[in-house]
Coordinates of N, CA and C in Angstrom, one line a residue:
M1 N -34.2 -25.0 65.3 CA -33.9 -24.5 64.3 C -35.0 -24.5 63.2
S2 N -35.8 -23.9 62.6 CA -36.8 -25.1 62.1 C -36.7 -25.4 60.6
L3 N -35.5 -25.1 59.9 CA -34.7 -25.5 59.1 C -33.9 -27.5 59.5
N4 N -33.6 -27.5 60.7 CA -32.4 -28.4 60.2 C -33.6 -29.4 59.7
G5 N -32.6 -30.6 59.1 CA -33.8 -31.7 59.3 C -34.3 -31.4 56.8
K6 N -34.5 -29.9 56.3 CA -35.1 -29.5 55.7 C -34.9 -30.1 54.1
R7 N -35.6 -30.3 53.4 CA -35.1 -30.8 52.0 C -35.7 -29.3 51.4
I8 N -34.1 -28.3 50.9 CA -34.7 -27.1 49.7 C -34.0 -27.5 48.4
L9 N -35.1 -27.2 47.9 CA -34.7 -26.9 46.7 C -34.1 -25.8 45.9
A10 N -33.2 -24.8 45.3 CA -32.5 -24.0 44.6 C -32.6 -24.4 43.1
V11 N -33.0 -23.2 42.3 CA -33.2 -22.8 41.2 C -32.5 -21.6 40.6
D12 N -31.5 -21.2 40.2 CA -30.4 -20.1 39.5 C -29.6 -20.2 38.8
D13 N -29.4 -19.4 37.8 CA -28.8 -20.0 36.8 C -28.1 -19.1 37.0
E14 N -26.9 -18.3 37.9 CA -26.3 -17.8 38.4 C -24.7 -19.7 38.8
A15 N -24.3 -20.3 39.4 CA -23.3 -20.3 39.9 C -22.7 -20.0 41.7
D16 N -21.9 -18.5 41.4 CA -22.9 -17.5 42.9 C -23.3 -17.7 43.8
V17 N -24.2 -17.7 43.0 CA -25.8 -17.2 43.7 C -26.0 -18.8 44.3
L18 N -26.1 -19.8 43.9 CA -25.9 -20.6 44.5 C -25.0 -21.6 46.0
E19 N -23.8 -20.9 45.2 CA -22.7 -21.2 46.3 C -23.1 -20.1 47.4
T20 N -23.2 -19.1 47.1 CA -23.5 -18.6 48.4 C -24.9 -19.2 49.5
L21 N -26.4 -19.4 48.2 CA -27.0 -19.7 48.8 C -26.2 -21.2 49.6
E22 N -25.6 -22.4 49.9 CA -25.3 -23.0 50.5 C -24.9 -23.0 51.3
D23 N -24.0 -22.0 51.4 CA -22.7 -21.2 52.4 C -24.4 -20.8 53.4
L24 N -25.3 -20.4 52.5 CA -26.2 -19.7 54.0 C -26.7 -20.3 54.7
L25 N -27.2 -21.4 54.6 CA -27.3 -22.3 54.7 C -27.1 -24.1 54.7
D26 N -25.5 -24.0 55.3 CA -24.6 -25.1 55.4 C -24.2 -25.3 56.7
G27 N -25.6 -24.5 57.7 CA -25.1 -24.8 59.3 C -26.0 -25.6 59.9
Y28 N -27.2 -25.6 59.0 CA -27.9 -26.3 59.7 C -28.2 -28.1 59.1
P29 N -28.0 -28.7 60.6 CA -28.2 -30.1 60.2 C -29.3 -30.7 59.8
G30 N -28.9 -31.3 59.5 CA -29.5 -32.5 57.9 C -30.3 -32.2 57.0
L31 N -30.3 -31.0 56.5 CA -30.4 -29.8 55.4 C -30.1 -30.1 54.4
I32 N -30.8 -30.3 53.8 CA -30.2 -31.0 52.1 C -30.7 -30.4 51.0
L33 N -30.2 -29.5 50.5 CA -30.1 -28.4 49.6 C -30.0 -28.5 48.1
D34 N -30.6 -29.1 47.8 CA -30.4 -30.3 46.0 C -30.5 -28.3 45.2
Q35 N -29.8 -28.2 44.0 CA -29.5 -27.1 42.8 C -29.7 -27.5 42.0
A36 N -30.2 -27.1 40.7 CA -30.5 -26.7 39.3 C -29.8 -25.3 39.2
S37 N -29.1 -25.0 37.9 CA -28.5 -24.1 37.1 C -29.4 -23.5 35.5
D38 N -30.9 -24.8 35.7 CA -31.3 -24.4 34.3 C -33.3 -25.0 34.9
Y39 N -34.2 -24.8 33.9 CA -35.0 -25.1 34.3 C -35.5 -26.5 34.2
E40 N -34.9 -27.2 32.7 CA -34.7 -28.3 33.1 C -34.5 -29.0 34.3
T41 N -33.1 -28.9 34.5 CA -33.5 -29.9 36.0 C -34.5 -29.2 36.9
G42 N -34.1 -27.8 37.1 CA -35.6 -28.0 37.8 C -36.5 -28.8 38.3
Y43 N -37.0 -28.7 36.6 CA -38.2 -28.6 36.4 C -37.7 -30.3 37.2
H44 N -37.1 -31.3 36.6 CA -37.3 -32.3 36.9 C -36.8 -32.8 38.3
L45 N -36.4 -31.7 39.4 CA -36.2 -32.3 40.2 C -37.2 -31.9 41.5
L46 N -38.1 -30.7 41.1 CA -39.7 -30.5 41.4 C -40.2 -31.1 41.5
R47 N -39.8 -32.9 40.3 CA -41.3 -33.7 40.4 C -40.5 -34.6 40.4
S48 N -39.4 -35.0 41.3 CA -38.9 -36.0 41.1 C -38.3 -36.4 42.7
W49 N -39.2 -35.3 43.4 CA -38.7 -34.8 45.6 C -39.8 -34.5 46.1
T50 N -40.0 -33.9 47.2 CA -41.1 -33.3 48.3 C -39.7 -32.2 49.0
Y51 N -40.3 -30.9 47.9 CA -39.5 -29.8 48.7 C -40.2 -29.8 50.2
D52 N -39.0 -28.6 51.3 CA -40.1 -27.8 52.4 C -39.9 -27.0 52.1
A53 N -39.3 -26.4 51.3 CA -39.6 -24.9 49.9 C -38.3 -24.8 49.0
V54 N -38.9 -23.9 48.3 CA -38.3 -23.7 47.3 C -37.6 -23.0 47.0
I55 N -36.7 -22.4 45.8 CA -36.0 -21.1 45.9 C -35.5 -21.0 44.5
L56 N -36.4 -19.7 44.4 CA -36.3 -19.6 42.1 C -35.8 -18.0 42.1
D57 N -35.1 -18.4 41.4 CA -34.6 -17.6 39.6 C -35.7 -16.7 38.9
I58 N -35.8 -15.9 38.9 CA -36.9 -14.9 38.0 C -36.1 -15.4 36.8
M59 N -35.3 -14.4 36.4 CA -34.6 -14.4 34.9 C -33.9 -16.5 34.6
G60 N -33.7 -16.5 32.6 CA -32.7 -17.5 33.4 C -32.9 -18.7 33.6
V61 N -33.1 -19.2 33.9 CA -34.6 -19.9 34.6 C -36.2 -20.6 34.1
R62 N -36.7 -19.9 33.3 CA -37.8 -19.6 33.6 C -39.0 -19.8 35.0
G63 N -38.1 -18.3 35.6 CA -38.4 -18.8 37.4 C -40.4 -19.1 37.3
F64 N -40.9 -17.7 36.7 CA -42.3 -18.4 36.2 C -42.7 -19.5 36.0
D65 N -41.9 -20.3 35.6 CA -42.9 -21.8 34.9 C -43.0 -22.0 36.1
L66 N -40.8 -22.4 36.6 CA -40.4 -23.5 38.0 C -41.7 -23.1 39.1
L67 N -43.0 -21.4 39.4 CA -43.1 -20.9 40.4 C -45.0 -22.1 40.1
N68 N -45.0 -22.0 39.1 CA -46.4 -23.0 38.7 C -45.8 -24.0 39.2
A69 N -45.4 -25.1 38.6 CA -45.0 -26.2 39.3 C -45.2 -26.2 40.2
A70 N -43.9 -26.0 40.8 CA -44.2 -25.3 42.6 C -45.0 -26.0 43.5
V71 N -45.5 -24.8 43.3 CA -47.1 -24.1 43.9 C -48.1 -25.1 43.2
H72 N -48.2 -25.7 42.3 CA -49.3 -26.7 42.9 C -48.6 -28.3 43.1
L73 N -47.3 -28.4 42.8 CA -46.9 -29.7 43.7 C -47.0 -29.2 45.1
G74 N -47.4 -28.4 45.6 CA -47.8 -27.9 47.4 C -46.5 -27.0 47.6
F75 N -44.9 -26.9 47.5 CA -43.7 -26.4 48.0 C -44.6 -24.7 47.9
P76 N -43.9 -24.7 48.7 CA -43.5 -22.8 49.6 C -42.7 -23.0 48.9
T77 N -42.7 -21.7 47.9 CA -41.8 -21.1 47.3 C -41.5 -19.5 47.5
V78 N -40.3 -19.2 47.3 CA -40.0 -18.0 47.6 C -38.9 -17.7 45.7
M79 N -39.5 -16.1 45.7 CA -38.8 -15.8 44.5 C -37.4 -14.4 44.5
L80 N -36.5 -15.1 44.1 CA -34.6 -14.8 44.8 C -34.8 -14.5 42.6
T81 N -34.5 -13.0 43.4 CA -34.1 -12.4 41.5 C -33.7 -10.5 42.0
A82 N -33.2 -10.5 40.5 CA -32.0 -8.9 40.9 C -32.8 -8.0 39.9
H83 N -32.2 -8.8 38.3 CA -32.8 -8.3 37.3 C -34.5 -8.1 36.8
A84 N -35.7 -8.9 38.1 CA -36.4 -9.2 38.2 C -37.4 -7.6 38.8
F85 N -36.7 -7.5 39.4 CA -36.7 -6.6 40.8 C -37.2 -5.8 40.5
S86 N -39.0 -5.8 40.4 CA -40.1 -4.9 39.7 C -41.5 -4.6 40.6
A87 N -42.1 -3.8 40.7 CA -43.6 -3.7 41.2 C -44.5 -5.9 40.0
E88 N -43.7 -5.2 39.2 CA -45.2 -6.2 38.3 C -44.7 -7.6 38.0
S89 N -43.6 -8.2 38.7 CA -42.6 -9.0 39.1 C -42.8 -9.4 40.3
L90 N -43.1 -8.3 42.1 CA -43.8 -9.1 42.8 C -46.0 -9.3 42.1
K91 N -45.8 -8.6 41.8 CA -47.5 -9.0 42.1 C -47.7 -9.8 40.6
R92 N -47.8 -10.3 40.5 CA -47.5 -12.1 39.2 C -46.6 -12.9 40.5
S93 N -45.9 -12.4 40.8 CA -45.0 -13.9 42.0 C -46.0 -14.7 43.1
I94 N -46.9 -13.4 43.4 CA -47.7 -12.4 44.8 C -48.9 -13.8 44.6
T95 N -49.6 -13.5 43.0 CA -51.5 -14.2 42.4 C -51.1 -15.6 41.9
M96 N -49.3 -15.5 41.5 CA -49.3 -17.2 41.5 C -49.0 -18.0 42.6
G97 N -49.4 -17.3 43.5 CA -48.6 -18.5 44.7 C -47.3 -18.4 45.5
A98 N -46.6 -16.9 45.2 CA -45.4 -17.2 45.8 C -45.8 -16.7 47.2
R99 N -45.1 -17.5 47.9 CA -44.7 -16.8 49.5 C -43.8 -15.2 50.7
A100 N -42.5 -15.5 49.0 CA -41.8 -14.2 49.6 C -41.2 -13.7 47.8
Y101 N -40.5 -13.0 48.1 CA -40.2 -12.1 46.7 C -39.2 -11.7 47.5
I102 N -37.3 -11.9 47.5 CA -36.4 -11.0 47.9 C -35.3 -10.3 47.1
P103 N -35.2 -9.8 46.8 CA -34.2 -9.3 45.7 C -33.1 -9.5 46.7
K104 N -32.0 -10.1 45.4 CA -30.7 -10.8 46.1 C -29.5 -10.1 46.4
E105 N -30.0 -9.4 46.9 CA -29.3 -7.9 47.6 C -29.5 -7.5 49.3
Q106 N -30.0 -8.6 49.2 CA -30.9 -9.6 51.1 C -31.3 -11.2 51.5
M107 N -29.9 -11.0 49.6 CA -29.9 -12.6 49.9 C -29.6 -13.3 51.7
A108 N -29.1 -13.1 52.1 CA -28.1 -13.1 54.0 C -29.5 -13.4 54.0
D109 N -30.9 -12.7 54.4 CA -32.2 -12.9 54.9 C -32.9 -14.2 54.0
V110 N -31.9 -15.2 53.3 CA -33.0 -16.2 53.1 C -32.7 -17.1 54.2
P111 N -32.4 -17.5 55.3 CA -33.2 -18.4 56.3 C -33.7 -18.1 56.7
E112 N -34.9 -16.6 57.4 CA -35.4 -16.4 57.5 C -36.3 -16.5 57.1
F113 N -35.9 -15.8 55.6 CA -37.4 -15.4 55.2 C -37.8 -17.7 54.8
L114 N -36.4 -18.9 54.9 CA -37.5 -19.8 54.5 C -38.0 -20.4 56.3
E115 N -37.7 -19.8 57.0 CA -38.0 -20.8 58.1 C -39.8 -19.7 58.5
D116 N -39.7 -18.6 57.6 CA -41.3 -18.3 58.2 C -41.8 -18.7 57.1
V117 N -41.3 -19.6 56.0 CA -42.2 -20.0 54.5 C -42.9 -21.2 55.0
I118 N -41.7 -21.6 56.1 CA -42.0 -23.6 56.2 C -42.8 -23.7 57.7
T119 N -43.2 -22.5 58.2 CA -43.5 -22.5 59.5 C -45.0 -21.8 59.6
L120 N -45.4 -20.8 58.5 CA -46.5 -19.8 58.9 C -47.5 -20.7 57.6
G121 N -48.8 -20.0 58.3 CA -49.8 -19.6 56.0 C -49.3 -18.5 55.4
H122 N -48.9 -19.3 54.3 CA -49.4 -18.2 53.7 C -49.4 -16.3 53.4
R123 N -51.1 -16.8 54.0 CA -51.3 -15.1 54.4 C -50.8 -14.6 55.4
S124 N -50.4 -15.5 56.3 CA -49.0 -14.6 57.7 C -48.4 -14.1 57.2
N125 N -47.2 -15.0 56.3 CA -46.3 -15.2 56.0 C -46.1 -14.0 54.9
L126 N -46.6 -13.5 53.6 CA -46.8 -12.1 52.7 C -47.2 -10.7 54.0
K127 N -48.1 -11.5 55.5 CA -47.9 -10.1 56.1 C -46.6 -9.4 56.3
K128 N -45.5 -11.4 57.0 CA -44.9 -10.5 57.2 C -43.6 -9.9 56.3
M129 N -43.8 -10.5 55.3 CA -42.6 -9.9 54.1 C -42.7 -8.9 54.1
F130 N -43.4 -8.0 54.0 CA -44.4 -6.9 53.7 C -43.4 -5.8 54.6
Q131 N -43.5 -6.4 56.3 CA -43.5 -5.6 57.9 C -41.6 -5.7 57.0
R132 N -40.9 -6.8 56.7 CA -40.2 -6.9 56.8 C -39.3 -5.7 55.5
L133 N -40.6 -5.7 54.2 CA -39.4 -5.6 53.2 C -40.5 -4.3 52.3
G134 N -41.6 -3.6 53.1 CA -41.9 -2.7 52.6 C -41.4 -1.6 52.1
G135 N -40.2 -1.0 53.1 CA -40.0 0.1 52.8 C -38.8 0.0 51.7
L136 N -37.6 -1.3 51.5 CA -37.5 -1.6 50.6 C -38.1 -1.3 48.5
F137 N -39.5 -2.1 49.2 CA -40.3 -1.6 47.8 C -40.7 -0.7 47.6
N138 N -41.8 0.2 49.0 CA -41.2 1.7 48.7 C -40.2 2.6 47.9
Q139 N -38.3 2.2 48.2 CA -37.6 2.9 48.1 C -37.1 2.5 46.3
R140 N -37.7 1.5 45.8 CA -37.5 1.2 44.8 C -38.6 1.2 43.9
F141 N -39.8 1.0 44.0 CA -41.2 1.3 43.0 C -41.0 2.8 43.4
G142 N -40.5 3.5 43.8 CA -41.8 4.8 44.5 C -42.3 4.9 45.1
S143 N -43.0 6.0 46.0 CA -44.3 5.8 47.3 C -45.4 5.0 46.8
R144 N -45.5 5.7 46.2 CA -47.1 5.2 45.3 C -47.2 4.3 44.1
W145 N -45.7 3.4 44.5 CA -46.0 2.2 43.1 C -47.5 1.1 43.9
M146 N -48.3 1.3 44.4 CA -49.9 0.5 45.3 C -50.6 1.5 44.7
E147 N -50.8 2.3 44.4 CA -51.6 3.7 44.1 C -53.0 2.6 43.1
D148 N -52.5 2.5 42.5 CA -53.4 1.8 41.3 C -54.2 0.5 40.9
E149 N -53.8 0.1 42.1 CA -54.2 -2.0 42.7 C -54.4 -1.5 44.0
K150 N -54.9 -1.0 44.4 CA -54.6 -0.2 45.8 C -55.4 -1.1 47.0
N151 N -56.0 -1.3 46.7 CA -57.3 -3.0 47.0 C -56.5 -4.8 47.5
F152 N -56.0 -4.6 46.1 CA -54.6 -5.8 45.9 C -53.6 -5.9 47.2
W153 N -52.9 -4.4 47.2 CA -51.8 -4.3 48.4 C -52.8 -4.1 49.4
D154 N -53.5 -4.1 50.3 CA -54.3 -3.7 50.4 C -54.2 -5.1 52.1
Q155 N -54.7 -5.9 51.1 CA -55.4 -7.0 51.2 C -53.7 -8.5 51.2
V156 N -52.7 -7.7 50.6 CA -51.2 -8.7 50.9 C -51.1 -7.7 51.7
K157 N -51.2 -6.9 52.4 CA -50.2 -6.7 53.4 C -50.9 -6.5 54.4
S158 N -52.4 -6.5 54.3 CA -52.7 -7.7 56.4 C -53.6 -8.5 56.1
G159 N -52.6 -9.9 54.6 CA -52.7 -10.7 55.5 C -54.3 -11.7 54.8
E160 N -54.2 -10.6 54.0 CA -55.8 -11.3 53.5 C -55.8 -11.5 52.6
Y161 N -54.8 -11.5 51.9 CA -55.0 -12.1 50.7 C -54.7 -13.9 50.7
L162 N -54.9 -14.5 49.1 CA -55.3 -15.5 49.6 C -55.3 -15.5 48.2
P163 N -54.2 -16.7 47.2 CA -53.6 -16.6 45.4 C -54.8 -17.4 45.0
K164 N -55.6 -17.1 44.1 CA -56.0 -18.7 43.4 C -56.0 -20.1 43.4
P165 N -56.2 -21.3 43.2 CA -55.1 -22.3 42.8 C -55.0 -22.4 41.8
V166 N -54.0 -22.7 41.2 CA -52.9 -23.4 39.6 C -52.9 -23.4 39.4
I167 N -53.3 -23.5 38.0 CA -53.6 -24.4 37.0 C -52.3 -24.7 36.6
F168 N -52.0 -26.0 36.4 CA -50.0 -26.7 36.4 C -51.2 -26.8 35.2
K169 N -49.5 -26.4 34.1 CA -49.1 -27.1 32.6 C -48.2 -27.4 32.8

């Protein structure tokens, strides 16, 4: 398995989410899961270690600020959210450099998404995420949610989109 021996950071303000992630990743030999429940601790850990992947909540931990830092530091990042699950947050996550955007209701699939994030290139990863979750996005956001920005979404779904370099604050 590609998660064996990897170091992953998870930042979420909900203790039960961190516990679930710990349970989901427990079976991978040598995997280290660092956890933080607030922005400050998450930011400190980002600056202190090298991570193979980072999992960030959006709400409650300033997830977009942490995404900016993680991408700038070169860490493949997954956004995991419940309350901010929207087309706008999806687009913002992608344009800021997230490699996956997962609703918490799909949390059981996090190991598979992490394997993709670690092993696939950015473009291939976004394409595969849409193959897996495109139906859910359409169901939750409505069948016409991509129409206003059709070119952008077509690029993302086809694997042609690559975010511009991030400016670190």
